[in-house]
Amino acid sequence: MLLAFGLFAAQLPKPAPKSGLAYAGADVRSLQADDFGNPGMLWVARGEKLWNMPAGRSNQSCASCHRDAQVTMKGVAARYPAVDVKNRSLLNLEGRINQCRESNQGAEGFRYESEELLSLTAYVAHQSRGMQLRVEITDFNRAHFERGRDTYYRRQGQMNLACTHCHERNADRKLLADTISEGHGNAYPIYRLEWQSAGSLHRRLRACYFGVRAEQPAAGSAELIDLELYLAWRAQGLPVETPGVRR
Amino acid sequence: MSMLSRIQVPAQARRGDVVPIRIAIQHPMETGYRPDNFGRRITKNVINTLTCRYNGVEVFRAEMGSGVSANPQLQFYVRVEAGGEFVFDWVDDSGQRGSERALIAVTG
C-alpha cells in the first residue's frame, strides 16, 4: 500500500510547486528583488567578466563563440540538466561550462564550487530569470531521471530519511523553528546568508545529506546530477530566480 | 582576481538634488574569530577603511570592523551642486586595495 502510494506520488509533479522564496521573510524577499542589493549579483557581475575573458590554448572567450549571453543563454538554465549528444552523459550547467572550457577553449575545467565556476554558472542561469523550468523526460535522459527519483525516495543515513520525508510529505510543517520548504532548486546558484557567500545546488544537497547523517556524494558527482534532473522535473513551472537569496 | 565591486550613482541629477549613492563589494570580511577545518584561527581580514570623494572632496568615510557582514553594501546621500566624479577607495587588512569611479551630470 505504502509502496503503491510512493510510486503514484512519483508519477506526476505537484500541480503548483512553491518556490523556496515563499518561505523567506520579507527582508530576504526584498533583498532578492533588489538587483543592486542582492549580493548574488556580485557573482553575476564576475561571471560577466569571465564570459568576456579569453582563456586556454584557443585564447577564445565564451563570448567569442556564444556572443551576447543575454540572447544566446536565455532559457538555457530552464532546460538543464541536459544530455550531451556526443558522449551521452548528463550535464548540469556547471558541467556544461567545464566541458566547453576543456574541449573548445583548451583550458582546464574550474573546480566545483570555485568562485569562477559559481560566477559563470550564476551569469548563465541569470539570463533565464523569470522563465519557467521545463525539463523534458525523453529516452535520452530517462535512465538518469529514474536514478534521480530513486535517490529522492531512498531512505539513507543514520536518520534513515529520504528527501521525500521532509520536502514532500512534511513540507510547510515545522522542523524545530524552521518551516520545511518543498526543496526546489529554481534559484541556484543562491546567495545564502548562512554561508555569507554564493553556493551551488550541490553544496546545498550535500548539506541535506549531512543533515540526515548519510555519506555525502562529491559535488558534481553523477548521483547529484541525476538528482538535480529529478528536482528540475519536480519543480517544473517555477520561474528561474537566479541569483536567489535565502536565509 | 581583483576585488569586485558594483556602484550605483544616478547618471544625472538637478543642481541641489540629494542623490543616493550605493556601493557593494565582494569581500569575505573575515572576522578573525572563525577556525578553519583544522581548528586554526583564520586571520582577520576586513575592509577597514572606505572613502568616497566627490570632485576631490571627501563626502563619505566608513571605518568597518569584524561586525560587518561579508560582501558589505553601503548607501549614503550626497547633495550635488555641480557635475563631477565620485571616486571610491578602500583597503582591507591584508593591504589589498580597491577603487571604483562614476560620473554624474548635473543640470539646472
XYZ file of C-alpha atoms in Angstrom:
355
model
C 0.000 0.000 0.000
C 2.732 2.416 1.031
C 4.822 1.372 -1.935
C 1.888 1.935 -4.271
C 1.400 5.387 -2.818
C 5.101 6.139 -3.241
C 5.023 5.096 -6.875
C 1.898 7.095 -7.549
C 3.410 10.179 -5.974
C 6.395 9.798 -8.272
C 4.284 9.817 -11.428
C 3.403 13.484 -11.664
C 4.860 16.592 -10.051
C 2.655 18.638 -7.785
C 0.449 20.909 -9.900
C 1.576 24.132 -8.239
C 5.063 23.848 -6.754
C 6.031 26.524 -4.224
C 9.391 28.259 -4.536
C 11.661 28.498 -1.504
C 11.169 32.251 -1.786
C 7.640 31.810 -0.424
C 9.142 30.578 2.856
C 11.545 33.504 3.186
C 10.871 36.549 5.353
C 10.091 39.979 3.969
C 13.718 41.093 4.451
C 15.143 38.218 2.407
C 12.495 38.633 -0.277
C 13.202 42.345 -0.673
C 16.954 41.640 -0.781
C 16.456 39.188 -3.641
C 14.147 41.572 -5.501
C 16.642 44.454 -5.362
C 19.005 43.985 -8.294
C 21.626 46.161 -6.682
C 21.230 44.965 -3.105
C 21.081 41.266 -3.999
C 24.593 40.093 -3.048
C 24.320 37.266 -5.584
C 24.553 39.910 -8.306
C 28.233 40.291 -7.396
C 28.748 36.745 -8.668
C 26.692 37.504 -11.753
C 28.864 40.577 -12.400
C 32.023 38.496 -12.005
C 30.538 35.888 -14.334
C 30.010 38.540 -16.980
C 33.692 39.497 -16.773
C 34.726 35.851 -17.098
C 32.358 35.418 -20.051
C 34.344 38.016 -21.959
C 37.809 36.886 -20.820
C 39.879 34.765 -23.256
C 41.139 31.508 -21.762
C 43.144 28.403 -22.615
C 45.163 27.424 -25.687
C 42.476 28.709 -28.046
C 42.691 32.168 -26.481
C 38.938 32.421 -27.022
C 36.404 33.706 -24.534
C 32.877 32.376 -24.070
C 31.721 35.466 -25.968
C 33.946 34.630 -28.964
C 31.551 31.821 -29.901
C 28.381 32.441 -27.913
C 28.376 36.234 -28.396
C 25.839 38.041 -26.260
C 24.810 35.816 -23.352
C 21.614 37.829 -22.909
C 20.491 36.405 -26.236
C 22.230 33.056 -26.583
C 21.961 31.855 -22.987
C 18.353 32.895 -22.497
C 16.308 29.864 -21.494
C 19.261 27.507 -21.139
C 19.031 27.170 -17.359
C 15.325 26.369 -17.646
C 16.015 23.138 -19.554
C 19.117 21.870 -17.742
C 20.428 19.322 -16.709
C 20.562 18.017 -20.284
C 22.155 15.044 -22.013
C 25.229 15.841 -24.074
C 24.642 14.440 -27.557
C 28.289 13.499 -28.119
C 29.123 11.349 -25.125
C 25.607 10.698 -23.825
C 26.392 11.938 -20.331
C 24.034 14.090 -18.288
C 25.437 17.566 -17.694
C 24.253 20.357 -15.428
C 25.213 23.965 -16.165
C 28.454 23.653 -14.229
C 29.376 20.502 -16.119
C 28.493 22.081 -19.458
C 30.643 25.126 -18.740
C 33.595 22.959 -17.790
C 33.122 20.710 -20.792
C 33.158 23.762 -23.072
C 36.328 25.017 -21.394
C 38.103 21.700 -21.791
C 37.057 20.671 -25.296
C 36.582 24.045 -27.000
C 38.719 26.599 -25.179
C 41.570 24.238 -24.417
C 41.550 25.323 -20.807
C 41.322 23.414 -17.545
C 37.891 22.978 -16.028
C 37.147 25.019 -12.938
C 37.000 23.267 -9.578
C 33.424 22.667 -8.456
C 32.285 25.377 -6.027
C 35.184 27.643 -7.074
C 34.384 31.353 -7.332
C 34.904 31.175 -11.096
C 32.517 28.294 -11.730
C 29.887 29.736 -9.385
C 30.139 33.117 -11.084
C 29.877 31.812 -14.645
C 27.019 29.492 -13.694
C 25.198 32.347 -11.969
C 25.738 34.583 -15.002
C 24.441 31.983 -17.450
C 21.469 30.993 -15.258
C 20.609 34.649 -14.622
C 19.847 35.072 -18.342
C 16.828 32.782 -17.852
C 15.440 34.608 -14.842
C 11.650 34.604 -14.854
C 11.409 31.724 -17.332
C 9.665 28.565 -16.228
C 11.648 25.417 -15.523
C 10.809 22.831 -18.144
C 12.930 19.722 -18.493
C 11.613 17.031 -20.751
C 11.978 13.380 -19.904
C 12.908 11.503 -23.066
C 14.581 8.216 -23.948
C 17.927 10.011 -23.694
C 17.602 11.033 -20.069
C 15.022 8.606 -18.674
C 17.603 6.362 -17.006
C 19.132 9.393 -15.257
C 15.698 10.620 -14.263
C 14.785 7.274 -12.734
C 18.027 7.075 -10.805
C 17.435 10.608 -9.515
C 13.912 9.724 -8.484
C 15.159 6.593 -6.730
C 17.618 8.729 -4.777
C 14.800 11.093 -3.855
C 12.720 8.263 -2.398
C 15.575 6.233 -0.879
C 15.925 6.231 2.893
C 19.518 6.831 3.915
C 21.847 7.860 6.696
C 21.599 7.280 10.436
C 18.341 9.253 10.441
C 17.004 6.826 7.833
C 15.206 9.559 5.935
C 14.639 10.179 2.239
C 14.220 13.592 0.593
C 10.503 12.912 0.336
C 10.001 12.582 4.083
C 10.787 16.231 4.709
C 10.304 18.060 1.427
C 7.231 16.323 0.091
C 5.273 14.670 2.898
C 6.068 17.278 5.534
C 6.640 20.455 3.524
C 5.077 23.526 5.161
C 5.366 21.889 8.599
C 7.861 22.758 11.296
C 11.289 21.248 11.909
C 12.280 22.902 15.191
C 11.991 26.619 14.418
C 12.175 26.191 10.638
C 9.391 25.691 8.164
C 10.300 22.862 5.813
C 10.284 24.010 2.202
C 9.367 21.941 -0.815
C 13.061 21.890 -1.664
C 13.122 23.232 -5.212
C 16.341 24.222 -6.938
C 14.974 27.008 -9.139
C 17.056 29.841 -7.646
C 20.545 28.324 -7.776
C 23.319 29.344 -7.528
C 21.959 31.186 -4.500
C 23.383 33.669 -2.045
C 22.821 32.089 1.327
C 23.109 34.378 4.351
C 24.232 31.441 6.480
C 27.117 30.815 4.080
C 27.891 34.530 3.697
C 28.557 33.566 0.106
C 27.018 32.236 -3.077
C 26.804 28.474 -3.391
C 25.721 25.742 -5.770
C 22.758 23.392 -5.582
C 25.168 20.545 -4.911
C 26.558 22.327 -1.873
C 23.014 22.599 -0.553
C 22.223 18.967 -1.374
C 25.363 17.836 0.432
C 24.166 19.809 3.471
C 20.945 17.765 3.391
C 22.939 14.509 3.191
C 24.901 15.741 6.209
C 21.646 16.551 7.977
C 20.356 13.003 7.707
C 23.873 11.743 8.566
C 24.384 9.983 5.264
C 27.585 9.662 3.276
C 27.888 12.746 1.080
C 28.476 12.264 -2.649
C 31.046 14.637 -4.125
C 29.778 17.882 -5.643
C 29.420 17.336 -9.380
C 29.053 13.553 -8.971
C 26.679 11.532 -11.151
C 24.364 10.831 -8.204
C 23.803 14.534 -7.524
C 23.375 15.445 -11.205
C 20.736 12.695 -11.611
C 19.012 14.021 -8.509
C 19.250 17.541 -9.930
C 17.376 16.332 -13.028
C 14.637 14.822 -10.895
C 14.388 18.034 -8.857
C 14.176 20.147 -12.022
C 11.345 17.945 -13.292
C 9.619 18.137 -9.939
C 9.895 21.952 -9.914
C 8.624 22.461 -13.465
C 6.581 25.596 -13.869
C 8.542 27.521 -11.252
C 10.441 30.540 -12.575
C 14.246 30.619 -12.562
C 15.206 33.103 -9.812
C 18.990 33.092 -10.127
C 20.592 34.584 -8.160
C 18.234 33.718 -5.320
C 18.750 34.867 -1.749
C 17.980 32.532 1.118
C 18.478 32.534 4.836
C 41.282 38.384 -9.314
C 40.948 41.851 -8.049
C 38.220 42.813 -5.648
C 34.930 43.005 -7.459
C 32.517 45.825 -6.726
C 29.385 47.432 -8.045
C 28.332 51.051 -7.587
C 25.097 52.823 -8.257
C 25.223 56.558 -8.965
C 22.450 58.315 -10.886
C 23.688 59.299 -14.360
C 22.186 62.749 -13.979
C 20.592 64.989 -11.375
C 19.451 68.578 -10.954
C 21.553 71.107 -9.072
C 20.864 70.853 -5.347
C 19.372 67.362 -5.546
C 20.088 64.877 -2.790
C 21.057 61.656 -4.564
C 21.530 58.139 -3.168
C 24.931 56.559 -3.738
C 25.369 52.811 -3.267
C 28.351 50.524 -3.308
C 28.625 46.751 -2.884
C 31.980 44.974 -2.604
C 32.667 41.256 -2.864
C 34.781 40.515 0.198
C 34.765 37.710 2.811
C 35.059 40.199 5.737
C 36.831 37.514 7.729
C 36.185 38.225 11.408
C 39.301 36.651 12.866
C 37.172 34.539 15.209
C 36.440 31.634 12.877
C 38.527 28.457 12.909
C 39.354 26.615 9.688
C 38.775 22.864 9.194
C 41.917 22.107 11.201
C 40.991 24.291 14.163
C 43.441 27.058 13.314
C 42.173 30.572 13.611
C 41.631 32.305 10.260
C 43.415 35.653 10.226
C 41.166 38.683 10.470
C 40.742 40.390 7.137
C 38.085 43.067 6.753
C 37.792 46.185 4.640
C 38.842 48.579 7.388
C 38.503 51.900 5.567
C 36.393 53.093 2.680
C 36.260 56.662 1.441
C 34.288 58.422 -1.224
C 35.437 61.701 -2.750
C 33.312 63.921 -4.931
C 35.400 66.154 -7.175
C 38.283 65.652 -4.780
C 36.350 66.469 -1.607
C 35.740 63.628 0.839
C 31.974 63.209 1.252
C 31.819 59.836 2.977
C 34.095 57.672 5.102
C 33.440 54.309 6.730
C 35.656 52.524 9.205
C 34.500 48.941 9.436
C 35.314 46.101 11.798
C 34.521 42.428 12.240
C 30.839 43.128 12.908
C 30.128 43.912 9.273
C 28.838 41.058 7.125
C 30.615 39.557 4.140
C 30.066 41.348 0.823
C 29.183 44.646 2.512
C 26.833 47.100 0.917
C 26.803 50.777 1.837
C 24.411 53.559 0.967
C 24.588 57.271 1.683
C 23.243 60.528 0.299
C 25.063 63.457 -1.253
C 23.769 66.887 -2.257
C 25.175 67.615 -5.716
C 25.847 71.224 -6.729
C 27.933 70.587 -9.844
C 28.619 67.711 -12.197
C 31.656 65.632 -11.498
C 33.082 62.335 -10.437
C 32.648 60.108 -7.399
C 35.808 58.187 -6.557
C 35.706 55.318 -4.071
C 38.857 53.896 -2.478
C 39.100 51.153 0.082
C 41.681 48.917 1.705
C 41.476 45.686 3.673
C 43.639 44.317 6.498
C 45.766 42.316 4.062
C 46.671 45.571 2.311
C 44.661 44.846 -0.818
C 43.162 47.984 -2.303
C 40.137 48.560 -4.443
C 38.818 51.529 -6.340
C 35.751 52.451 -8.320
C 34.543 55.652 -10.003
C 31.404 57.032 -11.603
C 30.410 60.254 -13.334
C 27.293 62.289 -12.667
C 25.935 65.076 -14.863
C 24.200 67.975 -13.069
C 21.772 70.270 -14.851
C 19.905 73.424 -13.895
